[in-house]
XYZ file of C-alpha atoms in Angstrom:
577
model
C 73.920 156.641 110.814
C 76.039 153.907 109.683
C 73.501 153.014 106.415
C 73.879 156.615 105.427
C 77.807 156.459 105.425
C 78.675 153.080 104.220
C 77.666 151.329 101.105
C 80.058 148.455 101.817
C 81.923 146.991 104.854
C 85.274 148.193 105.739
C 86.389 146.206 108.773
C 89.549 145.081 107.501
C 91.594 147.004 104.755
C 94.673 145.256 103.449
C 97.687 147.343 101.941
C 99.056 145.288 99.059
C 102.499 146.374 97.473
C 101.770 147.109 94.030
C 104.902 145.527 92.688
C 104.067 142.103 94.268
C 102.420 140.162 91.506
C 101.990 137.192 93.902
C 100.281 139.008 96.533
C 97.897 140.609 93.954
C 97.071 137.392 92.655
C 95.980 136.060 96.148
C 93.799 138.942 96.746
C 90.632 136.771 95.523
C 91.375 134.235 98.339
C 91.451 136.718 100.998
C 88.491 137.490 103.537
C 89.436 141.208 103.910
C 86.504 143.575 103.123
C 88.773 145.897 100.940
C 92.264 146.188 99.610
C 94.525 149.320 99.137
C 96.863 148.439 96.085
C 99.745 150.631 96.988
C 101.682 152.546 94.423
C 103.336 155.059 96.685
C 105.552 153.875 99.964
C 105.559 150.172 98.693
C 107.013 150.912 95.380
C 110.599 152.085 94.659
C 111.025 154.851 91.957
C 112.630 152.592 89.491
C 109.484 150.169 89.716
C 106.668 152.858 89.644
C 105.671 152.259 85.928
C 105.763 148.344 86.305
C 103.698 148.486 89.418
C 101.222 151.008 87.924
C 100.554 148.224 85.157
C 100.205 145.435 87.703
C 97.781 147.256 89.919
C 95.603 148.516 87.322
C 95.199 144.956 85.697
C 94.545 143.682 89.300
C 91.875 146.189 89.963
C 90.183 145.417 86.660
C 89.606 141.635 87.634
C 86.649 142.166 89.637
C 86.348 140.738 93.218
C 82.721 140.107 93.807
C 80.167 142.643 95.097
C 81.544 142.708 98.640
C 85.044 143.448 98.374
C 86.153 147.194 97.819
C 89.508 147.791 95.721
C 91.133 151.084 96.170
C 94.434 152.311 94.499
C 96.819 154.654 96.561
C 98.504 156.954 93.980
C 101.596 159.056 94.622
C 100.957 162.601 95.465
C 99.958 164.744 92.506
C 102.907 167.053 92.938
C 105.348 164.001 92.338
C 106.686 162.726 88.975
C 104.172 159.922 89.113
C 100.941 161.165 90.706
C 99.142 162.335 87.548
C 99.894 159.198 85.655
C 98.815 157.035 88.662
C 95.470 158.865 88.630
C 95.061 158.814 85.052
C 95.198 154.941 84.994
C 93.635 154.284 88.360
C 90.293 156.299 86.983
C 89.734 153.900 84.463
C 90.948 150.640 86.042
C 87.717 149.583 87.749
C 88.687 150.511 91.189
C 86.398 151.686 93.612
C 88.399 154.485 94.992
C 91.579 156.426 94.938
C 93.691 156.843 97.766
C 95.477 159.959 98.416
C 98.537 160.228 100.735
C 99.409 162.889 102.891
C 96.381 165.075 102.606
C 96.933 168.288 104.667
C 94.524 170.771 103.123
C 91.108 170.802 101.659
C 92.495 172.345 98.410
C 94.739 169.309 98.004
C 91.948 166.855 97.899
C 89.774 169.436 95.719
C 92.567 169.160 93.282
C 92.313 165.468 92.989
C 88.617 165.553 92.601
C 88.852 168.351 89.922
C 91.305 166.143 87.964
C 89.030 163.009 88.287
C 86.254 165.079 86.703
C 88.539 165.960 83.787
C 89.464 162.306 83.310
C 85.726 161.399 83.340
C 86.032 159.153 86.432
C 82.775 157.375 87.154
C 80.407 159.030 89.403
C 80.692 156.645 92.197
C 84.314 156.437 92.293
C 85.388 158.007 95.507
C 88.404 159.376 97.336
C 90.040 158.103 100.445
C 92.144 160.742 102.180
C 95.062 159.594 104.304
C 95.540 161.996 107.380
C 99.191 161.392 108.315
C 100.586 164.835 109.056
C 100.333 167.400 111.950
C 98.748 169.874 109.228
C 96.542 167.446 108.089
C 95.164 166.525 111.684
C 94.719 170.339 112.231
C 92.679 170.777 108.964
C 90.925 167.667 109.226
C 87.502 169.247 109.536
C 87.911 171.243 106.356
C 89.283 168.283 104.683
C 86.135 166.180 105.718
C 83.751 168.694 104.124
C 85.847 169.561 101.013
C 84.349 167.400 98.304
C 81.284 165.047 97.684
C 83.739 162.367 96.223
C 85.459 162.049 99.619
C 84.069 158.988 101.451
C 86.754 157.828 103.886
C 89.470 159.185 106.197
C 92.326 156.710 106.823
C 94.637 157.567 109.841
C 98.307 157.182 108.721
C 99.687 156.560 112.118
C 103.082 155.549 111.157
C 103.875 158.652 109.298
C 102.087 160.806 111.860
C 104.211 159.423 114.792
C 107.428 160.172 112.672
C 106.169 163.642 112.189
C 105.134 164.316 115.620
C 108.531 162.839 116.897
C 106.608 160.992 119.510
C 107.036 157.760 121.209
C 105.179 154.565 119.853
C 103.572 152.876 122.964
C 101.028 150.145 123.005
C 98.203 152.379 124.291
C 99.247 154.931 121.382
C 98.580 157.844 124.028
C 100.382 160.372 121.828
C 98.449 159.697 118.886
C 94.943 159.298 120.656
C 94.221 163.209 120.290
C 94.919 163.114 116.751
C 92.921 159.928 115.897
C 89.968 161.383 117.999
C 89.890 164.318 115.674
C 89.896 162.213 112.587
C 87.095 160.246 114.039
C 85.131 163.408 114.926
C 85.540 164.696 111.449
C 84.429 161.448 109.689
C 81.366 161.023 111.840
C 80.362 164.645 111.534
C 80.458 164.505 107.624
C 79.193 161.006 107.251
C 82.686 159.500 106.181
C 84.143 156.091 106.981
C 86.964 156.277 109.485
C 89.828 153.849 109.315
C 92.384 153.218 111.999
C 96.184 152.990 111.163
C 98.367 149.999 110.789
C 100.114 147.885 113.407
C 103.684 147.136 112.189
C 104.862 144.506 114.922
C 103.169 141.374 113.463
C 104.642 139.129 116.333
C 103.108 141.185 119.132
C 99.607 139.761 118.948
C 98.549 141.308 122.267
C 99.494 144.833 121.291
C 97.469 144.191 117.947
C 94.382 142.971 119.991
C 94.637 146.109 122.314
C 94.773 148.348 119.170
C 91.726 146.675 117.697
C 89.756 147.197 120.701
C 91.020 150.902 121.406
C 89.940 151.553 117.640
C 86.528 150.042 118.070
C 85.922 151.967 121.248
C 87.071 155.093 119.643
C 84.643 155.025 116.895
C 86.777 153.642 113.851
C 84.804 151.588 111.235
C 87.762 149.355 110.736
C 91.536 149.082 110.490
C 94.369 149.096 107.847
C 96.342 145.848 107.948
C 99.832 144.974 106.364
C 99.387 141.158 106.747
C 96.528 138.725 105.865
C 96.861 136.682 108.849
C 95.475 139.895 110.914
C 92.208 139.651 108.739
C 90.267 137.311 110.518
C 90.759 138.948 114.177
C 90.012 142.464 112.647
C 86.676 141.215 111.163
C 85.587 139.697 114.150
C 86.458 142.683 116.369
C 84.639 145.344 114.014
C 81.499 142.839 113.617
C 78.504 143.001 115.776
C 78.230 140.220 118.254
C 75.200 137.910 118.410
C 74.329 139.648 121.704
C 74.362 143.007 120.113
C 72.385 141.733 117.134
C 69.708 140.148 119.490
C 69.642 143.236 121.510
C 69.183 145.454 118.306
C 66.192 143.509 117.072
C 64.737 143.574 120.505
C 65.089 147.550 120.419
C 63.415 147.835 117.080
C 60.584 145.442 118.066
C 59.765 147.470 121.262
C 60.070 150.697 119.213
C 57.796 149.556 116.501
C 55.186 148.006 119.059
C 55.138 151.311 120.800
C 54.657 153.394 117.711
C 51.828 150.787 116.518
C 49.677 151.426 119.481
C 50.326 155.391 119.515
C 52.600 155.198 122.594
C 54.878 157.989 122.831
C 57.504 156.164 124.667
C 59.050 152.507 124.118
C 60.410 150.695 127.145
C 62.528 147.591 127.053
C 63.835 145.757 130.035
C 62.672 148.554 132.110
C 64.627 151.034 130.282
C 63.414 154.024 127.975
C 64.175 153.784 124.303
C 65.048 156.940 122.936
C 65.475 157.645 119.074
C 69.084 157.447 119.413
C 69.156 153.975 120.523
C 66.627 152.970 117.462
C 69.178 154.649 115.066
C 72.076 152.634 116.856
C 70.000 149.428 116.716
C 69.353 149.978 112.962
C 73.060 150.561 112.473
C 73.954 147.277 114.135
C 71.458 145.219 111.878
C 72.546 147.088 108.814
C 76.215 146.160 109.348
C 75.096 142.678 110.257
C 73.032 142.322 107.191
C 75.997 143.238 104.961
C 78.398 140.883 106.725
C 75.840 137.904 106.178
C 75.541 138.928 102.561
C 79.816 139.965 102.539
C 79.644 130.604 97.237
C 79.843 122.382 94.010
C 78.391 125.566 91.988
C 81.170 128.135 92.249
C 80.393 131.817 91.692
C 83.235 133.189 89.370
C 83.567 136.960 88.878
C 83.385 137.669 85.184
C 86.374 140.077 85.320
C 88.659 137.644 87.214
C 90.946 136.338 84.589
C 93.100 134.451 86.905
C 89.976 132.394 88.190
C 88.522 132.050 84.708
C 91.921 130.376 83.679
C 92.091 128.087 86.514
C 88.520 127.027 86.224
C 89.032 123.835 84.259
C 91.496 122.808 87.123
C 88.883 123.047 90.053
C 86.682 120.088 91.067
C 83.515 122.075 91.232
C 80.682 120.264 89.316
C 79.557 123.541 87.904
C 80.534 127.388 87.885
C 78.535 130.296 87.414
C 80.335 132.959 85.585
C 79.038 136.219 86.857
C 78.065 139.214 84.823
C 75.780 140.628 87.372
C 76.884 141.658 90.834
C 80.347 141.050 90.683
C 80.789 143.396 87.780
C 80.565 147.250 87.746
C 78.738 149.039 85.237
C 81.898 150.468 83.569
C 83.128 146.721 83.273
C 80.217 145.055 81.873
C 81.407 144.948 78.262
C 84.868 143.664 79.068
C 83.358 141.007 81.603
C 81.173 139.798 78.627
C 84.095 139.293 76.468
C 86.114 137.558 79.079
C 83.113 135.229 80.146
C 82.387 134.390 76.495
C 86.120 133.506 75.706
C 86.356 131.287 79.017
C 83.145 129.304 78.047
C 84.435 128.758 74.554
C 87.688 127.632 75.867
C 85.955 124.804 77.368
C 86.081 123.326 81.045
C 85.952 119.635 80.441
C 83.016 117.283 79.761
C 82.053 117.041 83.512
C 81.693 120.736 84.464
C 78.553 122.640 83.577
C 79.223 126.114 82.820
C 76.425 128.821 83.354
C 76.626 132.494 82.807
C 74.583 134.805 85.225
C 73.259 137.539 83.060
C 71.871 140.957 84.159
C 68.150 141.221 84.304
C 66.723 141.390 80.686
C 65.002 144.742 81.577
C 68.523 146.241 82.475
C 70.797 148.094 79.788
C 73.006 144.927 79.793
C 70.535 142.159 79.914
C 69.893 141.490 75.978
C 73.699 141.660 75.311
C 74.450 139.403 78.147
C 71.940 136.765 76.843
C 73.016 136.927 73.384
C 76.630 136.241 74.435
C 75.793 133.700 76.586
C 73.863 131.777 73.861
C 76.579 132.199 71.494
C 79.379 131.026 73.792
C 78.067 127.493 74.071
C 77.299 127.767 77.870
C 75.271 124.972 79.288
C 72.933 127.370 80.822
C 71.972 131.125 81.655
C 71.369 132.136 85.212
C 68.584 134.514 85.607
C 68.719 136.645 88.769
C 65.595 137.755 90.880
C 63.241 135.623 89.294
C 59.818 136.344 90.789
C 57.156 135.228 88.291
C 56.660 132.322 85.775
C 56.460 135.076 83.089
C 59.894 136.236 83.696
C 61.125 132.858 82.931
C 59.056 132.711 79.891
C 60.419 136.041 78.470
C 63.860 134.623 78.845
C 63.006 131.420 77.115
C 61.317 133.250 74.228
C 64.504 135.441 73.772
C 66.662 132.391 73.683
C 64.328 130.858 70.953
C 64.726 134.069 68.994
C 68.500 133.843 69.184
C 68.347 130.166 68.165
C 69.793 128.773 71.355
C 70.333 125.077 71.321
C 67.415 123.175 72.684
C 69.623 121.598 75.541
C 70.585 124.968 76.874
C 68.882 125.466 80.062
C 67.579 128.236 82.261
C 68.533 128.470 86.021
C 66.508 130.703 87.932
C 67.512 132.514 91.064
C 64.850 132.628 93.882
C 66.016 135.608 95.854
C 62.865 137.626 96.703
C 59.611 137.340 98.753
C 57.750 137.380 95.730
C 59.803 134.642 94.122
C 59.330 132.409 96.946
C 55.542 132.962 97.029
C 55.386 132.392 93.246
C 57.889 129.369 93.192
C 55.616 126.548 92.219
C 54.360 128.645 89.189
C 58.137 129.505 88.194
C 59.145 125.741 88.667
C 56.494 124.771 86.151
C 56.935 127.505 83.781
C 58.992 126.445 80.814
C 61.017 123.160 79.536
C 64.203 124.898 79.506
C 64.160 125.452 83.169
C 66.420 122.930 84.842
C 67.344 124.433 88.304
C 66.296 126.516 91.274
C 68.909 128.386 93.125
C 68.244 129.943 96.534
C 69.604 133.379 96.620
C 69.726 133.501 100.446
C 71.860 136.754 100.553
C 69.313 138.883 98.858
C 66.404 136.949 100.371
C 67.449 137.706 103.825
C 68.008 141.405 103.027
C 64.583 141.613 101.435
C 63.137 139.845 104.529
C 64.978 142.157 106.817
C 65.757 139.233 109.053
C 68.813 138.081 110.995
C 70.792 135.250 109.276
C 71.914 132.885 112.250
C 74.044 129.774 112.001
C 70.943 127.600 111.664
C 69.178 130.154 109.277
C 65.837 129.555 111.006
C 64.432 132.701 109.321
C 64.754 131.657 105.848
C 64.213 127.666 106.297
C 60.456 128.087 105.281
C 61.677 129.830 102.103
C 64.256 127.368 101.344
C 61.684 124.446 101.954
C 59.346 125.996 99.510
C 62.277 126.058 96.805
C 62.968 122.489 97.375
C 59.416 121.347 97.135
C 58.679 123.241 93.964
C 61.994 121.902 92.562
C 61.100 118.241 93.362
C 57.642 118.574 92.132
C 58.587 119.682 88.810
C 61.550 117.501 88.523
C 64.302 120.213 88.640
C 67.501 120.549 90.689
C 67.630 122.645 93.686
C 70.734 124.494 94.716
C 71.417 125.874 98.225
C 72.491 129.504 98.823
C 75.973 130.884 99.629
C 77.769 131.007 102.859
C 80.165 134.000 102.876
C 82.374 133.507 106.107
C 84.792 131.008 104.830
C 86.665 131.210 108.289
C 83.605 130.057 110.124
C 84.196 126.325 109.072
C 81.678 124.975 111.824
C 78.756 127.196 110.437
C 79.613 126.003 106.998
C 79.583 122.422 107.966
C 76.226 123.153 109.642
C 74.859 124.612 106.412
C 76.173 121.920 104.273
C 74.418 119.171 106.616
C 71.136 121.432 106.618
C 71.056 121.822 103.019
C 71.573 118.025 102.534
C 68.939 117.072 104.878
C 66.395 119.343 103.394
C 66.891 117.875 99.865
C 69.018 120.498 98.157
C 71.220 118.733 95.382
C 74.184 120.935 95.947
C 75.204 124.422 97.326
C 76.527 127.689 95.644
C 80.038 128.572 96.691
C 82.093 131.826 96.696
C 85.674 130.157 97.475
C 87.439 127.431 95.601
C 88.732 126.140 99.170
C 85.112 124.921 99.943
C 84.501 122.858 96.783
C 85.957 119.555 98.284
C 84.060 119.804 101.375
C 80.828 120.374 99.533
C 81.468 117.555 97.114
C 82.006 115.307 100.009
C 78.883 116.663 101.730
C 76.604 115.915 98.914
C 78.205 112.830 97.589
C 76.825 109.311 98.515
C 78.921 107.457 101.417
C 80.559 104.246 101.019
C 78.197 102.735 103.108
C 75.174 104.281 101.278
C 76.602 102.983 97.868
C 77.050 99.346 99.265
C 73.488 99.569 101.059
C 72.110 100.698 97.542
C 73.903 97.887 95.584
C 72.434 95.290 97.893
C 68.911 96.754 97.670
C 69.182 96.531 93.840
C 70.689 93.015 93.944
C 68.013 91.883 96.286
C 65.223 93.351 94.161
C 66.532 91.929 90.854
C 66.957 88.308 92.448
C 63.229 88.652 93.623
C 62.048 89.645 90.145
C 64.047 86.738 88.604
C 62.393 84.405 90.869
C 58.966 85.650 90.452
C 58.692 86.665 94.291
C 56.046 89.237 94.995
C 58.185 90.842 97.793
C 61.669 91.847 98.266
C 63.039 91.491 101.660
C 66.606 92.533 102.734
C 67.956 92.193 106.442
C 64.528 91.225 107.366
C 63.098 94.418 106.161
C 60.535 94.827 103.255
C 61.882 96.694 100.396
C 59.317 98.711 98.739
C 59.499 100.128 95.152
C 60.320 103.655 96.324
C 63.406 102.301 98.254
C 64.596 100.584 94.918
C 64.386 103.812 93.029
C 66.345 105.735 95.623
C 68.955 103.081 95.621
C 69.198 103.371 91.747
C 69.554 107.137 92.406
C 72.274 106.662 94.741
C 73.989 104.387 92.313
C 73.689 106.676 89.352
C 75.014 109.567 91.163
C 77.988 107.655 92.564
C 78.855 106.583 88.733
C 78.629 110.097 87.799
C 81.098 111.136 90.557
C 83.481 108.381 89.761
C 83.403 109.201 85.884
C 84.014 112.965 86.756
C 86.996 111.805 89.050
C 88.387 109.713 86.310
C 88.124 112.494 83.850
C 89.681 114.940 85.891
C 92.781 112.702 86.418
């Protein structure tokens, strides 16, 4: 089943030339699920050494928990292969892509070398099947080593080796592609379809996407960012499929609950394989909803950390938790501390998201955050008041400044149930953040555009925050390409009472700022309310009337809040300029 094979999404996998610094720098902004940083075909012999340095630096940045980074090395038998592998192993990349794998022995040699180099246990191998011999031996290759996680169809080289015609339907390659898919599925590996080279032929590309999906591929390798959105859409479950999958699971579980040996839906028998397929659909849908103005910034991303002071977000969360692999925690901690000490201007709050205090990294994260001068520490998965108090006690021991706050992420069912106690737990607590991705995963719910499944939980978070005088920040929206859904979430969050929204991408900052800022009409109305109130008080009138409507004290307070927020925004804009 899918959930046994895939730990991350792999719908769109973009090749990036290892020598192209500009392309590597843009990776953070791209919506691909994975990227292959290429040291082989895309780099001339004279540039191999330079490209290796650029690629390993790029891999070390960290791109968040939902983007997989792989490095395609040169063959081990080449002059560059061993050096490529040695540096890739310690770069922080998730996988090594081995070109032209035509035997199990070749892959086992790479795996043995990785073990010698003490590669992380979770670092995997992707094998490119791009020769006739590789296709004939693909079953043995697929079964060759536990590090192998993915078979990649190298259709360009394969068609050259086969000396076959390249037609839109790829009929000459279909038997080879089918063998690759068969081997991948038999051994619980991911299968990626090959690249489409003619970028101007959109109809052929669309046909290849559908063909790959129908054959059983999990995703497709790409050579240009403009093809990412179409690929993600093709390899994602549709709303109809998600709805049907939920119906299948519900019908199956209802039958089991009453001891019925058969489950029936819409007059059709539901077999175990249908249940497995439904769970696969929902597992992928959950990953997509999970694959963030409070901007999440991966702690390893030097480029984004450097640009932070130039961004118009109100606050930034420098992440040491989900966005950083275990091997890179120490490096990320140093980079984040340096970025905070460098300063981001007087109008941007900077918070550091630490790992849980009970983890191997939590105490060091907290000590570094306190020493850095950050405005706040963000605590993940807070599910009790005691969790906040333990952090506060540790901060006191570290002599954290009294003004340094705690921001609590509410992202578990227990956290939601205990949110009132959490909100009242300690004076350092200044903010509740809705962790909608983890929460939806824990609830095992479907995240629709209107987020109806998590609205009750979001309402609890807002209620607790407002009752205790805290800020409430809405959760992230991951699919940047779906602007209508993002607009809907912004409006929904504002209407529910959230004070802002967490973001994953800098391009959504301006839109979020606008959504959570008072409009010109609201500012003008607030000024009139305050003016009418002041005049009434000055004249000794017992009532305030504006436009023939009674102005109660609560409306005056709301008007003052609007004007206060407006003044803060204007001051920030002047400071940024």
